[in-house]
PDB file of C-alpha atoms and ligand atoms in Angstrom:
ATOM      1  CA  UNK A   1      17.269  20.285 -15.397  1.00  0.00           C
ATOM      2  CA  UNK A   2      15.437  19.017 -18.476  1.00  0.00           C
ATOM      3  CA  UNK A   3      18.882  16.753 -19.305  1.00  0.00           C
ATOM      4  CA  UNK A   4      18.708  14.713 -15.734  1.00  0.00           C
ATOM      5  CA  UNK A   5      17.192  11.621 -14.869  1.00  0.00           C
ATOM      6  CA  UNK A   6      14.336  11.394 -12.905  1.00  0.00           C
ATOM      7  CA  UNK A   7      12.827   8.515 -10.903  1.00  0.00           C
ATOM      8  CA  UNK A   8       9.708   7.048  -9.427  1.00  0.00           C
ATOM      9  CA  UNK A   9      10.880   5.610  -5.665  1.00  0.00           C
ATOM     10  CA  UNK A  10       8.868   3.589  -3.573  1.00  0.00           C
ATOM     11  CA  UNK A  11       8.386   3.430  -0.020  1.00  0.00           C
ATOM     12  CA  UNK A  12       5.444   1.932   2.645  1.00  0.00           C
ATOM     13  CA  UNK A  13       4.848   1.026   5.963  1.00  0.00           C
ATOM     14  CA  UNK A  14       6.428   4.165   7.499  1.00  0.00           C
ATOM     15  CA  UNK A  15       4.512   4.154  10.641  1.00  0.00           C
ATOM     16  CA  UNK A  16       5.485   7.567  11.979  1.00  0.00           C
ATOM     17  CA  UNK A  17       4.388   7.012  14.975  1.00  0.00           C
ATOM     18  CA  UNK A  18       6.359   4.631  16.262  1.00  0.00           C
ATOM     19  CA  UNK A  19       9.369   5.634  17.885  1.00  0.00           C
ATOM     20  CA  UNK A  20      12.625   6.529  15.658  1.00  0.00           C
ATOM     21  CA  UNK A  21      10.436   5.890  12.706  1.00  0.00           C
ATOM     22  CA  UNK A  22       9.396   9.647  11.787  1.00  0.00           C
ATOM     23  CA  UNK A  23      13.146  10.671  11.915  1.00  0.00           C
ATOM     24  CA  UNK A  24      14.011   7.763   9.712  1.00  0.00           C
ATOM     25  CA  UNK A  25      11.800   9.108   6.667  1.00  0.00           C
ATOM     26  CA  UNK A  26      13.052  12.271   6.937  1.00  0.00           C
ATOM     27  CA  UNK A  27      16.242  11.432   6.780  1.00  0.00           C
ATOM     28  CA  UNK A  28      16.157   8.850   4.127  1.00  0.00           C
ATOM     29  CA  UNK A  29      13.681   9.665   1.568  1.00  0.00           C
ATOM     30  CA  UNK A  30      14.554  12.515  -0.341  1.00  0.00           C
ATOM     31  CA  UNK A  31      14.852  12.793  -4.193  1.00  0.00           C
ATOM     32  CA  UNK A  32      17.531  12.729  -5.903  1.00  0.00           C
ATOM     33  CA  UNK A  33      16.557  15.204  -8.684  1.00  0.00           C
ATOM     34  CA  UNK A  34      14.091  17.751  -8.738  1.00  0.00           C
ATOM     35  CA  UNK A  35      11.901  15.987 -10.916  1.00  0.00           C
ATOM     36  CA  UNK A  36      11.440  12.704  -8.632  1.00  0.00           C
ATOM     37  CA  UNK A  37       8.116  11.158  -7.377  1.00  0.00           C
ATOM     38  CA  UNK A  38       7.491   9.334  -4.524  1.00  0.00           C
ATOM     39  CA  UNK A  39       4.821   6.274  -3.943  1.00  0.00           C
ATOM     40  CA  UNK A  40       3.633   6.010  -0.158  1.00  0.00           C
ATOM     41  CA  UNK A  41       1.552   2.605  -0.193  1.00  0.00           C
ATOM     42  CA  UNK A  42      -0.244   2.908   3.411  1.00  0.00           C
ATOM     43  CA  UNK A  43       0.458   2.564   6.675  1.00  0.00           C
ATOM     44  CA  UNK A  44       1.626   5.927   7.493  1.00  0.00           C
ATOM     45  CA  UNK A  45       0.268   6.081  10.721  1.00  0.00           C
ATOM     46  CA  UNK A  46      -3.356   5.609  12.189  1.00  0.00           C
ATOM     47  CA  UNK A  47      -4.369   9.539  12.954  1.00  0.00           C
ATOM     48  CA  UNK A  48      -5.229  11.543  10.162  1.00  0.00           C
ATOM     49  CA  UNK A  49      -3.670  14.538  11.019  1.00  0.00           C
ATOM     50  CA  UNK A  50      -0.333  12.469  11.207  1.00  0.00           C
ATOM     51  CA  UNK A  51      -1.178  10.868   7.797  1.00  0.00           C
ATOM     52  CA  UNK A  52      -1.760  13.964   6.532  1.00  0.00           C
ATOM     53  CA  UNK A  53       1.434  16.165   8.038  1.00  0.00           C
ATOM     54  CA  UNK A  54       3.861  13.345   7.026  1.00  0.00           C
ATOM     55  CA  UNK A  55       2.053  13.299   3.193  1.00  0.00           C
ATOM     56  CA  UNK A  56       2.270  16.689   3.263  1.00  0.00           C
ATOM     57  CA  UNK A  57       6.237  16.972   4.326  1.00  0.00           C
ATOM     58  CA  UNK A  58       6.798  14.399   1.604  1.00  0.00           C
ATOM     59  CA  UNK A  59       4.641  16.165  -0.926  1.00  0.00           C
ATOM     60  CA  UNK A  60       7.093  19.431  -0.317  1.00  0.00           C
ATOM     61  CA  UNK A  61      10.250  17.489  -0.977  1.00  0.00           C
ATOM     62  CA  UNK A  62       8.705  15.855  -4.549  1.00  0.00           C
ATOM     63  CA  UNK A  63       7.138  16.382  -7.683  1.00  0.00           C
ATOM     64  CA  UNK A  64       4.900  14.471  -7.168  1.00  0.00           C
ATOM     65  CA  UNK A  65       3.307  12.212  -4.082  1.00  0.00           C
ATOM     66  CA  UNK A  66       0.518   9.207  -5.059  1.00  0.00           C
ATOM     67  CA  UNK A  67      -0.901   7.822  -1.942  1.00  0.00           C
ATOM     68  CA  UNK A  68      -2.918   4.625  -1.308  1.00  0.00           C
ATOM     69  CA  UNK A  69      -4.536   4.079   2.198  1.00  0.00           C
ATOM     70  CA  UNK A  70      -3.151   0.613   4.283  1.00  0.00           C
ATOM     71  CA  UNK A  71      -5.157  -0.779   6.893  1.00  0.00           C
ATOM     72  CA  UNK A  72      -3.629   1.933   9.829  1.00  0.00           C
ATOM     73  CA  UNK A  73      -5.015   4.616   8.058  1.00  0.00           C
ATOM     74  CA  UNK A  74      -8.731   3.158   8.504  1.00  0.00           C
ATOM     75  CA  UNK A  75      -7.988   2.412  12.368  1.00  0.00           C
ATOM     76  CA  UNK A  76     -10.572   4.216  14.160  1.00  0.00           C
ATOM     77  CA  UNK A  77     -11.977   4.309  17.855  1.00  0.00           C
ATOM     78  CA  UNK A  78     -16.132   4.687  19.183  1.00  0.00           C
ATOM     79  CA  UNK A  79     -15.326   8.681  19.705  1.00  0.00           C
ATOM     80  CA  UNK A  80     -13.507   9.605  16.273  1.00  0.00           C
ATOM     81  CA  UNK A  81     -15.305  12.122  13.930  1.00  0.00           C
ATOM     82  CA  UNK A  82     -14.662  10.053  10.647  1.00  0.00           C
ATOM     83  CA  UNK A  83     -15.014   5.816  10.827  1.00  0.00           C
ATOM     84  CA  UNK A  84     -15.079   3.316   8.205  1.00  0.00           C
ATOM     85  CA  UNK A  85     -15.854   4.950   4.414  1.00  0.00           C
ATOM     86  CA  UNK A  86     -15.948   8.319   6.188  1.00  0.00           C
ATOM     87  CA  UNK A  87     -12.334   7.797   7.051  1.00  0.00           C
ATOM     88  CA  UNK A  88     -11.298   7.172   4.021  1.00  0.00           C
ATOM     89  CA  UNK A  89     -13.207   9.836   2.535  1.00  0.00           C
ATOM     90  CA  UNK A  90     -11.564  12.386   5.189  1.00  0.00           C
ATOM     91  CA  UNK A  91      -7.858  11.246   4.337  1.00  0.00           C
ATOM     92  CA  UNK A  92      -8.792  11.421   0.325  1.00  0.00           C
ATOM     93  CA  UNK A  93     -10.102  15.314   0.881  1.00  0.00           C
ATOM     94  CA  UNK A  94      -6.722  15.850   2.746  1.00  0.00           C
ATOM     95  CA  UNK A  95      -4.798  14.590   0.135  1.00  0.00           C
ATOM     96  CA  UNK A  96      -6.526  16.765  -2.478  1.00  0.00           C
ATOM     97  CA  UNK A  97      -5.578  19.915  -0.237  1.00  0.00           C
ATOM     98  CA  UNK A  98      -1.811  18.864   0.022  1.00  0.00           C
ATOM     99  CA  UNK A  99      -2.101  17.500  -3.891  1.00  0.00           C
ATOM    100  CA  UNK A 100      -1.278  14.182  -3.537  1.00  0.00           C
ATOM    101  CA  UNK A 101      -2.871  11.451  -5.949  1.00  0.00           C
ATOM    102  CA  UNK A 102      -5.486   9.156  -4.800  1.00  0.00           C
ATOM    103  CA  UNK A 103      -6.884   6.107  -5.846  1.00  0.00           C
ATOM    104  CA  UNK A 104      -9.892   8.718  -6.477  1.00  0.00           C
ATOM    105  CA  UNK A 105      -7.980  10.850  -9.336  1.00  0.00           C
ATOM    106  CA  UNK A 106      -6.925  10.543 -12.678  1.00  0.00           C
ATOM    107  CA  UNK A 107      -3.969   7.632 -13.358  1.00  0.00           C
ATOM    108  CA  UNK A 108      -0.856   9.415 -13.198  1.00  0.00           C
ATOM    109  CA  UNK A 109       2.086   8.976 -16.008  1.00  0.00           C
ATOM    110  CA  UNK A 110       5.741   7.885 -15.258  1.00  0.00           C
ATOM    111  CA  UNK A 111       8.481   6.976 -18.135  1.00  0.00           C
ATOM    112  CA  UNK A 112       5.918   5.217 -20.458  1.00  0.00           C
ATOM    113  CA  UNK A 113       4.009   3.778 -17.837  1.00  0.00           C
ATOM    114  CA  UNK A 114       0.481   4.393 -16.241  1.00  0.00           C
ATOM    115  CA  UNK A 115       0.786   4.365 -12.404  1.00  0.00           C
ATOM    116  CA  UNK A 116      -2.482   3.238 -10.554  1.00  0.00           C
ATOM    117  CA  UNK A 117      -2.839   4.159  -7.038  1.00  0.00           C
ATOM    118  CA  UNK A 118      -5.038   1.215  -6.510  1.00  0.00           C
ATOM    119  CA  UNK A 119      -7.329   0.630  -2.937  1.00  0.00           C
ATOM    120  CA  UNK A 120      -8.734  -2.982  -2.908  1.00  0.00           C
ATOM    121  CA  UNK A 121      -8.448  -3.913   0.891  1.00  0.00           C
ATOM    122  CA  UNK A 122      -9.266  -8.047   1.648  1.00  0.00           C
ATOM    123  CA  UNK A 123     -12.119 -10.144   1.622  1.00  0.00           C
ATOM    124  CA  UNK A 124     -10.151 -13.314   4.050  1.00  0.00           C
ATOM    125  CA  UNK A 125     -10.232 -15.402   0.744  1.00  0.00           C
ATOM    126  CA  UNK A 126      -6.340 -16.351   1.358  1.00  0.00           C
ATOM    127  CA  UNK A 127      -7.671 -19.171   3.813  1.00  0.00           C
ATOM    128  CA  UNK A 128      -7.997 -22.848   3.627  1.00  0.00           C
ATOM    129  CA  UNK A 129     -10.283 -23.735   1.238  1.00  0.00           C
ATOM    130  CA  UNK A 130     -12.466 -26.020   2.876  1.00  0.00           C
ATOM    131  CA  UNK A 131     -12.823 -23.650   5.644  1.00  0.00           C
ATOM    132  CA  UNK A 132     -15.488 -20.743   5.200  1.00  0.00           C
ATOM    133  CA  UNK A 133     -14.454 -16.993   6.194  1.00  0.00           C
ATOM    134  CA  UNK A 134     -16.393 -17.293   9.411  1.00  0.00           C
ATOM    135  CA  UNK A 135     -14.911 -20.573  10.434  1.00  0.00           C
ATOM    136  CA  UNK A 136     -11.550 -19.596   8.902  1.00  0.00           C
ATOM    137  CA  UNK A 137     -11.558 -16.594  11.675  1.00  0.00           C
ATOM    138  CA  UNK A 138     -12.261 -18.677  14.482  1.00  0.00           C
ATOM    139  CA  UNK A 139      -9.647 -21.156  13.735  1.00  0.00           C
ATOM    140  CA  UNK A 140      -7.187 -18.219  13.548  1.00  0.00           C
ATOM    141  CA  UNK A 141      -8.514 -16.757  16.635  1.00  0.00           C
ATOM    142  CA  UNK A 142      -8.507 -20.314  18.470  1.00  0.00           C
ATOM    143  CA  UNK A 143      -4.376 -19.947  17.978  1.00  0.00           C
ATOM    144  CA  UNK A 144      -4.515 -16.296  19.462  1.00  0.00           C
ATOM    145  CA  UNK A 145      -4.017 -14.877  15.753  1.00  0.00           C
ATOM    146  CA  UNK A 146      -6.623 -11.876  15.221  1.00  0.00           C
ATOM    147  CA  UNK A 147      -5.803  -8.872  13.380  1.00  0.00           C
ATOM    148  CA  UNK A 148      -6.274  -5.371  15.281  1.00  0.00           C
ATOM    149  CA  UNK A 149      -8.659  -5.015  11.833  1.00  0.00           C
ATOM    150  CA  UNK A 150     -11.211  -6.912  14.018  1.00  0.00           C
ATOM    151  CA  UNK A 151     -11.718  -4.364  16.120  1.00  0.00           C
ATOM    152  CA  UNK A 152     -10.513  -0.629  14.636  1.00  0.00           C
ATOM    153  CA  UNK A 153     -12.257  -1.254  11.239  1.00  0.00           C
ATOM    154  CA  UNK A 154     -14.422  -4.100  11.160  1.00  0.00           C
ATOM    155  CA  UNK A 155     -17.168  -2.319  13.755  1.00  0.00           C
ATOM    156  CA  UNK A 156     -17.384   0.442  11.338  1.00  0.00           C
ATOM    157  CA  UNK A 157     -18.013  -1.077   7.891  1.00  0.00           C
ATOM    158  CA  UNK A 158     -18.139  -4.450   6.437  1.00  0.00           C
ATOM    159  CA  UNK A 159     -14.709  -4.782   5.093  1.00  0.00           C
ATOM    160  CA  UNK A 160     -15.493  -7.760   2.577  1.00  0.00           C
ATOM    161  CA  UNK A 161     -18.098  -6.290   1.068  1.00  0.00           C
ATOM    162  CA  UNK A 162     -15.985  -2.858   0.894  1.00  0.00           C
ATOM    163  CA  UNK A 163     -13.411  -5.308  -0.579  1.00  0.00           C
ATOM    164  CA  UNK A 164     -15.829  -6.011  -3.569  1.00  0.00           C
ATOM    165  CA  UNK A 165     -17.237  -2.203  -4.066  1.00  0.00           C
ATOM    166  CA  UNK A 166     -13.360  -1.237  -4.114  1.00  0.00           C
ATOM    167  CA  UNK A 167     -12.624  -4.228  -6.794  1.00  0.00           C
ATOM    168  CA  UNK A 168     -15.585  -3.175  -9.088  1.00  0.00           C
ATOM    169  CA  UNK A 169     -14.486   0.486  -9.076  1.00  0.00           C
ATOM    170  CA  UNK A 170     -10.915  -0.129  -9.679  1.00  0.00           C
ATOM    171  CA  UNK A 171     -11.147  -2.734 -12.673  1.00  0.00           C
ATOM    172  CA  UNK A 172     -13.315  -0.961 -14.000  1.00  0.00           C
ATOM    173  CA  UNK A 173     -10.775   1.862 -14.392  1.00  0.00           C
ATOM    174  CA  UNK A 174      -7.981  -0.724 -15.000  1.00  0.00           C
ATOM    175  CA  UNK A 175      -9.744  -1.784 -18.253  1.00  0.00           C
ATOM    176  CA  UNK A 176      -9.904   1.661 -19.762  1.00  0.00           C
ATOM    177  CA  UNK A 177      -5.951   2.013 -19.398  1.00  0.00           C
ATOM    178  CA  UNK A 178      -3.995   1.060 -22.056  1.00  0.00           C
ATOM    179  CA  UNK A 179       0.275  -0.020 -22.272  1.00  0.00           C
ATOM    180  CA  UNK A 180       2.929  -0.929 -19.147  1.00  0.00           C
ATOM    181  CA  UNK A 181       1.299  -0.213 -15.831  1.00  0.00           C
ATOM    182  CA  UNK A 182       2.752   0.222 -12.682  1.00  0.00           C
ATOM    183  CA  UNK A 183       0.284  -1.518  -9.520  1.00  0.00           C
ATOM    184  CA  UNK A 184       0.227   0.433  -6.485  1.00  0.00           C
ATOM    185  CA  UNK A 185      -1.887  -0.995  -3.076  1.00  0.00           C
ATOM    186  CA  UNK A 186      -1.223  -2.000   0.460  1.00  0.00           C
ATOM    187  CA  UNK A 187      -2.094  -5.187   0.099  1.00  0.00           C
ATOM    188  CA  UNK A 188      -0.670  -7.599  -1.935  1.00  0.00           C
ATOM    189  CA  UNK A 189      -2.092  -8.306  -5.484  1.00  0.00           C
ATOM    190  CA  UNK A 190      -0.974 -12.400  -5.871  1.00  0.00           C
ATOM    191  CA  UNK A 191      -0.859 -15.338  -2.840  1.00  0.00           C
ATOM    192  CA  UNK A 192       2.089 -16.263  -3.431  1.00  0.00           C
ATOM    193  CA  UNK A 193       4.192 -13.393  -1.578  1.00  0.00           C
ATOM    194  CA  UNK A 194       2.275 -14.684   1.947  1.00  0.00           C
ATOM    195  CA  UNK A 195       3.789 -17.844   1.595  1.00  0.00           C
ATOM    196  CA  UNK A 196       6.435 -16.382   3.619  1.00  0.00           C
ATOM    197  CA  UNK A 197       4.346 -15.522   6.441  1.00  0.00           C
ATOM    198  CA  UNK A 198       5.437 -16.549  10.011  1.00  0.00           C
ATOM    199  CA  UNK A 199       1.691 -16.541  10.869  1.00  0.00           C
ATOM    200  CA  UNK A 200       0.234 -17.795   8.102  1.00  0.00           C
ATOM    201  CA  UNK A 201      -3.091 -16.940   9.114  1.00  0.00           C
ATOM    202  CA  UNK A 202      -2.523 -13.552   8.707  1.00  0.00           C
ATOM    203  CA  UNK A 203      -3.116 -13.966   4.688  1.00  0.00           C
ATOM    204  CA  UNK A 204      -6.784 -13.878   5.955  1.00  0.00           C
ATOM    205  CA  UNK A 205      -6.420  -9.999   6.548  1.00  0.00           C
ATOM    206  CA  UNK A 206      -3.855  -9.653   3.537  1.00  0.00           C
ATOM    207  CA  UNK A 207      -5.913  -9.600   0.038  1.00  0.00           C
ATOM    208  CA  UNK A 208      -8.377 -11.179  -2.219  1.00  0.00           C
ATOM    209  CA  UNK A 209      -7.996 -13.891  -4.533  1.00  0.00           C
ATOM    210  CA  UNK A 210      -9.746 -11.714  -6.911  1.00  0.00           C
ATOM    211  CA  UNK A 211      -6.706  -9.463  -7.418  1.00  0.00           C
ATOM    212  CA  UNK A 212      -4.667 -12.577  -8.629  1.00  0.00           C
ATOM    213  CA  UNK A 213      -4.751 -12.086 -12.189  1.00  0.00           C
ATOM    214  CA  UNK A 214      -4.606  -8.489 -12.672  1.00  0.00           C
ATOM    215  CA  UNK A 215      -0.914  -7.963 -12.450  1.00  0.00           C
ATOM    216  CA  UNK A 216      -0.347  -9.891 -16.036  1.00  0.00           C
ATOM    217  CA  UNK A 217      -4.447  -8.926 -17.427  1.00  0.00           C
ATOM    218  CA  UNK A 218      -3.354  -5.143 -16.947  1.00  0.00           C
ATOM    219  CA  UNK A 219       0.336  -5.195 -17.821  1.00  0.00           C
ATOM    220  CA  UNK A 220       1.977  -4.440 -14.794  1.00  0.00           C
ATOM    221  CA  UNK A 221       5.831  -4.459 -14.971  1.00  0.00           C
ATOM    222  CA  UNK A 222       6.079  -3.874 -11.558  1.00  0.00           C
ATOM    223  CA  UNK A 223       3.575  -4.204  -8.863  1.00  0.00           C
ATOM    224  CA  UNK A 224       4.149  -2.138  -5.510  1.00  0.00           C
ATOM    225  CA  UNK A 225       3.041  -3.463  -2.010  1.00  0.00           C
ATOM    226  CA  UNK A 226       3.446  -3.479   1.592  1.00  0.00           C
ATOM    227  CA  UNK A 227       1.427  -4.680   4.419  1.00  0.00           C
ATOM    228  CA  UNK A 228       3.525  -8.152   4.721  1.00  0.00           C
ATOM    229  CA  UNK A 229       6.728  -6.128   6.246  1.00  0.00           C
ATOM    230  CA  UNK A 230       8.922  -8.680   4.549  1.00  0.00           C
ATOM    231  CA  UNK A 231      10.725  -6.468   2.100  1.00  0.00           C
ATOM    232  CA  UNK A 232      11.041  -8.685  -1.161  1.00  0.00           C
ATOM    233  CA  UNK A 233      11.507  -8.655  -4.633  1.00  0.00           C
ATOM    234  CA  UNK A 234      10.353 -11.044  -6.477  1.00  0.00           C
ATOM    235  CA  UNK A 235       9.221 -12.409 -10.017  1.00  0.00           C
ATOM    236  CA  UNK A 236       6.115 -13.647 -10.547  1.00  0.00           C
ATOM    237  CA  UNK A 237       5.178 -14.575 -14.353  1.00  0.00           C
ATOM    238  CA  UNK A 238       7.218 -11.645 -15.608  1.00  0.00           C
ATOM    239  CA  UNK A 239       5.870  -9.396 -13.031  1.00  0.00           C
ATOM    240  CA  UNK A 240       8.125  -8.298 -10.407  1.00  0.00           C
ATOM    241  CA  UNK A 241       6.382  -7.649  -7.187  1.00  0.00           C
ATOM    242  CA  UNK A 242       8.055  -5.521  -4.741  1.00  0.00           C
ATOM    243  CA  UNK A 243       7.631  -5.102  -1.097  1.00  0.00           C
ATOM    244  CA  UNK A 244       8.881  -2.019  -0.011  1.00  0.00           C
ATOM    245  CA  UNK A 245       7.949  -1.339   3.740  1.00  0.00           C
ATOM    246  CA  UNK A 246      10.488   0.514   6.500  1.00  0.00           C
ATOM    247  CA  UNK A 247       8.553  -1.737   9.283  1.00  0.00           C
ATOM    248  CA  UNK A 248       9.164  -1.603  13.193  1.00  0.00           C
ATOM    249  CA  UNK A 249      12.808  -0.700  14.448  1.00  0.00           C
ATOM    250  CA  UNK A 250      13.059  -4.602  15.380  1.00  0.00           C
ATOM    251  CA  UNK A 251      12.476  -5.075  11.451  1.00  0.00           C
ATOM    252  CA  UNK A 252      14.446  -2.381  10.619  1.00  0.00           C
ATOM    253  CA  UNK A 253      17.560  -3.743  12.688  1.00  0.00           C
ATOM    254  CA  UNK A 254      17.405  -6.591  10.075  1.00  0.00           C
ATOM    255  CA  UNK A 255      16.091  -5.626   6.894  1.00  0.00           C
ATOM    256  CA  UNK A 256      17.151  -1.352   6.598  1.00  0.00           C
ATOM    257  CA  UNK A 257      20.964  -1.811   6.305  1.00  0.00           C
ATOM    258  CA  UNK A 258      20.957  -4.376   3.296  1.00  0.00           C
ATOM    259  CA  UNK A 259      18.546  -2.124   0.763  1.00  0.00           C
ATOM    260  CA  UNK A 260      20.151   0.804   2.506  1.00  0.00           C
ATOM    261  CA  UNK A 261      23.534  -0.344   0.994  1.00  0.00           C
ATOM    262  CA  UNK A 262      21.805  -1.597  -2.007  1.00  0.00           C
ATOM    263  CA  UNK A 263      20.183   1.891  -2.103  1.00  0.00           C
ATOM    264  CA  UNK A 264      16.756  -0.161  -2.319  1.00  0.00           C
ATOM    265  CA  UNK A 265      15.421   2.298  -0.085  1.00  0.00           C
ATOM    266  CA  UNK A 266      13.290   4.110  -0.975  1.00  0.00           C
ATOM    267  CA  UNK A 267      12.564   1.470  -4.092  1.00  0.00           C
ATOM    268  CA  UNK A 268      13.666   2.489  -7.646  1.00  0.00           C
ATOM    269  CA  UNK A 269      10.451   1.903  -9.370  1.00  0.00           C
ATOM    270  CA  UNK A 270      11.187   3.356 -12.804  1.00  0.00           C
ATOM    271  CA  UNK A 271      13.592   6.017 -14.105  1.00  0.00           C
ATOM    272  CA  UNK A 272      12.709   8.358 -16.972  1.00  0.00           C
ATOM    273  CA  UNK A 273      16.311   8.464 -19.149  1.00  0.00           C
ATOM    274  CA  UNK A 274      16.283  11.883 -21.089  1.00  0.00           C
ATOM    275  CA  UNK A 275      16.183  11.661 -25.193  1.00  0.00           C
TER     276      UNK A 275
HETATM  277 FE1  FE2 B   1      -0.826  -2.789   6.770  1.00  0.00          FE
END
């Protein structure tokens, strides 16, 4: 076992409750070697016990699972136990009981790299510029365009200011790591993957422009995302960002069979080649 290659794979976006969607993860993301770990970048579903059963299915089948919460996760109604930061804090204890990495524990290692489970949600700063947040929203919501966010998380904390708490804590942490990192959140780290957006107002609910240097300042060779469900890979000054979500089946039809036959799915993040 010690002689085989073992790899860090990517995946996001599963949505397990959706139709078709739980049967597709369990039939498609499996290691390949007993030594394999798996990233799951948010949106597993929006009920924590679903979150929680699907992390811990994953977590059975891997080494090793590092989770980071998407926007779904945080989705909460009046009569739920657990809202805003309690939410989060409920899926993090969860997590410790199955043993999967949080953005709360120590930064795993992977083939040379530090991994950082990272959890810096969006502060609507992707927006016009001459607009402010407030009138940026209303413009968007004028066209129709307003994010369920509005009304599963925003009622329970304020998400901006969350936004800025979660960018404090994790840069802080950031600067103490040293060598090639690998970035893992929901959200996207740089603008320039939204530019592909078919609404572009939904940037507004997509990141921070605070994030937009730390790829290169913290030596990311590959940064890890979802959110966007517009699987990409791109290069970004000697960064590669990759999107790796599964989507809706309407997605799927399009974008699965491609990084299925490319066997981009899950996303090769890294392999460890033995000595
Ligand atoms: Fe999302």
């Amino acid at each position: 076992m010690a002689s085989e290659h073992r790899t860090l794979w990517a995946v996001s976006d599963l949505h397990v409750a959706v139709p078709g969607n739980r049967d597709l993860v369990d039939r498609l993301v499996h290691p390949g070697t007993a030594g394999d770990e798996l990233i799951v970048a948010g949106d597993v579903a929006e009920d924590t016990a679903t979150v929680l059963d699907t992390l811990g299915m994953l977590a059975d089948r891997f080494r090793r699972v590092i989770w980071v919460p998407g926007n779904h996760e945080l989705f909460s109604r009046p009569g739920d136990r657990f809202r805003g930061e309690d939410r989060y804090r409920e899926l993090v204890r969860g997590c410790r009981e199955l043993g999967v990495v949080t953005p709360e524990d120590a930064y795993p290692q992977f083939g040379g790299h530090t991994v950082v489970p990272m959890f810096t949600l969006y502060d609507h700063s992707w927006r016009d510029p001459s607009l402010t947040a407030a009138q940026a929203l209303d413009a968007a919501a004028e066209k129709g365009v307003v994010f369920t966010d509005q009304v599963a998380i925003s009622p329970y904390v304020d998400v901006p200011a969350w936004c800025r708490q979660r960018l404090g804590y994790t840069v802080r942490r950031l600067s103490r790591t040293t060598g090639p990192t690998v970035l893992v959140n929901h959200w996207p780290l740089v603008r320039e993957v939204t530019d592909r957006l078919d609404i572009p107002e939904i940037a507004l609910w997509s990141g921070t422009r605070d994030t937009q240097d730390w790829p290169v300042r913290f030596r990311a060779s590959t940064v890890v995302y979802g959110h966007l469900h517009i699987p990409v890979v791109r290069e970004i000054g000697g960064v590669t960002h990759v999107e790796v979500s599964l989507g809706y089946p309407r997605e799927q039809a399009v974008s699965l069979p491609p990084r299925l036959e490319r066997q981009l799915w899950p996303y090769p993040v890294l392999t460890e080649v033995p000595e």
